[in-house]
């Protein structure tokens, strides 16, 4: 069973509009590539780690992993599960035993042959508490994993789980070799279309073509250089001058600017990435459900989405996006209720004039506009919010999940289970990292949803989940935003995925 089908419709300027099952069209007509060819891509934030299993933040991290490593499975731009290192898979009728058949003849970048032992090692590493992978909760249902033979791997689960092939496509599930573990954070070795060459912190990450990649005819590029350019004004100017060939994840104000360019264009897709307000349920006063409900009432989601994203976002209820079949379209997403918020705050003993710090990761103008809009709404209810804009690396290393109140955002996931379980279940890795939320009834619904193979039953359970979060939630998921990248008109055939990665394997450059 598969979930949402997202069909990109891309023009030279923008435009993904959603859901469909048709195959992805060719983005741009193939062109003759200049050889040797180097694609230069600007990213605003540098990698937090080169270790796939320890990655927590998207951007460079996920894109480097996507292009340098392979996983058991992959997901195409319609979020359909496709073969990667596994060529096929099947499950027993009860969905508790899954067998994956591996691709023969694959080699790691150092020449080591890939086999089932590498898959077993990788997933045992994901399940190791000391590694601290955010995927651990998703695979906690794995009782055992075994190499049946060099090209066959079997997962034995504690519960029925229909989404295991989709979960295996996660970035952090990139297959690594135990033999290269000691250099995984300095010179990582994968099996992907590009090989890691070097990373200079704050400057650039370099990848080069893997001539032994297991798919024929790719990659077409000789080299990809990821440039770290924190300011979008600088990176967009570099794109128009020809100093870089692409800019990753454009803020909305730059989308309109590049629409008028004669040398560059924008490609934009609707994605599941969400932005919101986070409160820590273990810290006062957010341990009081009345305060949490009051803060939800302060938020006018449609207004904030427009203020922050200028029409390039859609208000939502939870991380399940509005274009997903399980989204509760019958639940209205309305404006703020300031009077209701003030009443609940008074009941909870929060005095008028109460001051609160909101921590916000910088280098993201849209998120800063979101935080400013919330600050202005809170003032109407007698709460004085002081914004604390922090450098992104400092925020994610020292503040995320450790402060009482913040604005934050996260990449979308491919299925409702992956979108919700680790965030809202009491055992969830992101929940226990971020907002420390405990609701036994929510746990029951999420446990039941991941254990059924019935789409009808899943829709019912995830619908109930969205309704429950109206009354008690650990934060406000305000909107899902589009994913837009700027490209030189010389760039061809880069696939822009709703999962917010750029697939460089088929990309080419004209002279």
Short mmCIF file of N, CA, C and O in Angstrom, two decimals, residues 1 88-101 153-157 159-165 453:
data_model
loop_
_atom_site.label_atom_id
_atom_site.label_comp_id
_atom_site.label_asym_id
_atom_site.label_seq_id
_atom_site.Cartn_x
_atom_site.Cartn_y
_atom_site.Cartn_z
N UNK A 1 0.85 -1.20 0.00
CA UNK A 1 0.00 0.00 0.00
C UNK A 1 0.88 1.23 0.00
O UNK A 1 1.84 1.32 0.72
N UNK A 88 13.78 -5.98 -5.29
CA UNK A 88 12.39 -6.38 -5.05
C UNK A 88 12.24 -6.75 -3.58
O UNK A 88 13.24 -6.93 -2.85
N UNK A 89 11.01 -6.87 -3.12
CA UNK A 89 10.73 -7.22 -1.73
C UNK A 89 9.32 -7.79 -1.64
O UNK A 89 8.47 -7.53 -2.49
N UNK A 90 9.09 -8.55 -0.60
CA UNK A 90 7.76 -9.07 -0.35
C UNK A 90 7.58 -9.28 1.15
O UNK A 90 8.55 -9.36 1.90
N UNK A 91 6.31 -9.35 1.55
CA UNK A 91 5.98 -9.54 2.96
C UNK A 91 5.08 -10.76 3.12
O UNK A 91 4.39 -11.17 2.17
N UNK A 92 5.12 -11.34 4.31
CA UNK A 92 4.16 -12.38 4.62
C UNK A 92 2.77 -11.77 4.74
O UNK A 92 2.62 -10.54 4.85
N UNK A 93 1.76 -12.59 4.75
CA UNK A 93 0.39 -12.09 4.75
C UNK A 93 0.09 -11.23 5.96
O UNK A 93 -0.69 -10.27 5.89
N UNK A 94 0.73 -11.53 7.10
CA UNK A 94 0.47 -10.76 8.32
C UNK A 94 1.31 -9.48 8.40
O UNK A 94 1.23 -8.74 9.39
N UNK A 95 2.13 -9.20 7.37
CA UNK A 95 2.96 -7.99 7.29
C UNK A 95 3.98 -7.89 8.42
O UNK A 95 4.48 -6.80 8.72
N UNK A 96 4.36 -9.04 8.99
CA UNK A 96 5.33 -9.01 10.08
C UNK A 96 6.71 -9.52 9.68
O UNK A 96 7.66 -9.41 10.45
N UNK A 97 6.81 -10.07 8.49
CA UNK A 97 8.11 -10.52 7.98
C UNK A 97 8.29 -9.98 6.56
O UNK A 97 7.46 -10.24 5.68
N UNK A 98 9.37 -9.22 6.37
CA UNK A 98 9.66 -8.61 5.08
C UNK A 98 11.00 -9.13 4.58
O UNK A 98 11.99 -9.15 5.32
N UNK A 99 11.04 -9.52 3.32
CA UNK A 99 12.27 -10.02 2.71
C UNK A 99 12.66 -9.12 1.53
O UNK A 99 11.82 -8.85 0.66
N UNK A 100 13.90 -8.66 1.54
CA UNK A 100 14.41 -7.78 0.49
C UNK A 100 15.49 -8.52 -0.29
O UNK A 100 16.41 -9.11 0.30
N UNK A 101 15.39 -8.47 -1.62
CA UNK A 101 16.36 -9.11 -2.51
C UNK A 101 17.29 -8.02 -3.07
O UNK A 101 16.82 -7.05 -3.66
N UNK A 153 18.00 -10.17 2.57
CA UNK A 153 17.89 -9.68 3.95
C UNK A 153 16.45 -9.84 4.41
O UNK A 153 15.51 -9.56 3.66
N UNK A 154 16.28 -10.28 5.66
CA UNK A 154 14.93 -10.47 6.19
C UNK A 154 14.76 -9.66 7.47
O UNK A 154 15.60 -9.71 8.38
N UNK A 155 13.66 -8.92 7.54
CA UNK A 155 13.27 -8.17 8.74
C UNK A 155 12.11 -8.89 9.40
O UNK A 155 11.08 -9.16 8.75
N UNK A 156 12.23 -9.19 10.68
CA UNK A 156 11.14 -9.78 11.46
C UNK A 156 10.61 -8.72 12.42
O UNK A 156 11.37 -8.18 13.24
N UNK A 157 9.33 -8.38 12.30
CA UNK A 157 8.74 -7.28 13.04
C UNK A 157 7.87 -7.77 14.18
O UNK A 157 7.34 -8.88 14.16
N UNK A 159 5.08 -6.11 15.02
CA UNK A 159 3.71 -5.79 14.66
C UNK A 159 3.59 -5.78 13.14
O UNK A 159 4.59 -5.68 12.44
N UNK A 160 2.37 -5.88 12.62
CA UNK A 160 2.21 -5.68 11.18
C UNK A 160 2.55 -4.24 10.83
O UNK A 160 2.18 -3.31 11.53
N UNK A 161 3.29 -4.06 9.71
CA UNK A 161 3.68 -2.71 9.33
C UNK A 161 3.79 -2.64 7.81
O UNK A 161 4.71 -3.22 7.22
N UNK A 162 2.86 -1.93 7.19
CA UNK A 162 2.79 -1.87 5.73
C UNK A 162 3.80 -0.92 5.13
O UNK A 162 4.10 -1.02 3.93
N UNK A 163 4.33 0.02 5.90
CA UNK A 163 5.17 1.08 5.35
C UNK A 163 6.67 0.82 5.48
O UNK A 163 7.47 1.74 5.30
N UNK A 164 7.07 -0.41 5.77
CA UNK A 164 8.50 -0.66 5.94
C UNK A 164 9.32 -0.31 4.70
O UNK A 164 10.38 0.32 4.82
N UNK A 165 8.88 -0.65 3.47
CA UNK A 165 9.70 -0.24 2.31
C UNK A 165 9.86 1.27 2.18
O UNK A 165 10.93 1.75 1.79
N UNK A 453 -3.28 -2.64 7.59
CA UNK A 453 -3.01 -2.56 6.16
C UNK A 453 -4.21 -2.02 5.40
O UNK A 453 -4.19 -1.97 4.17
#
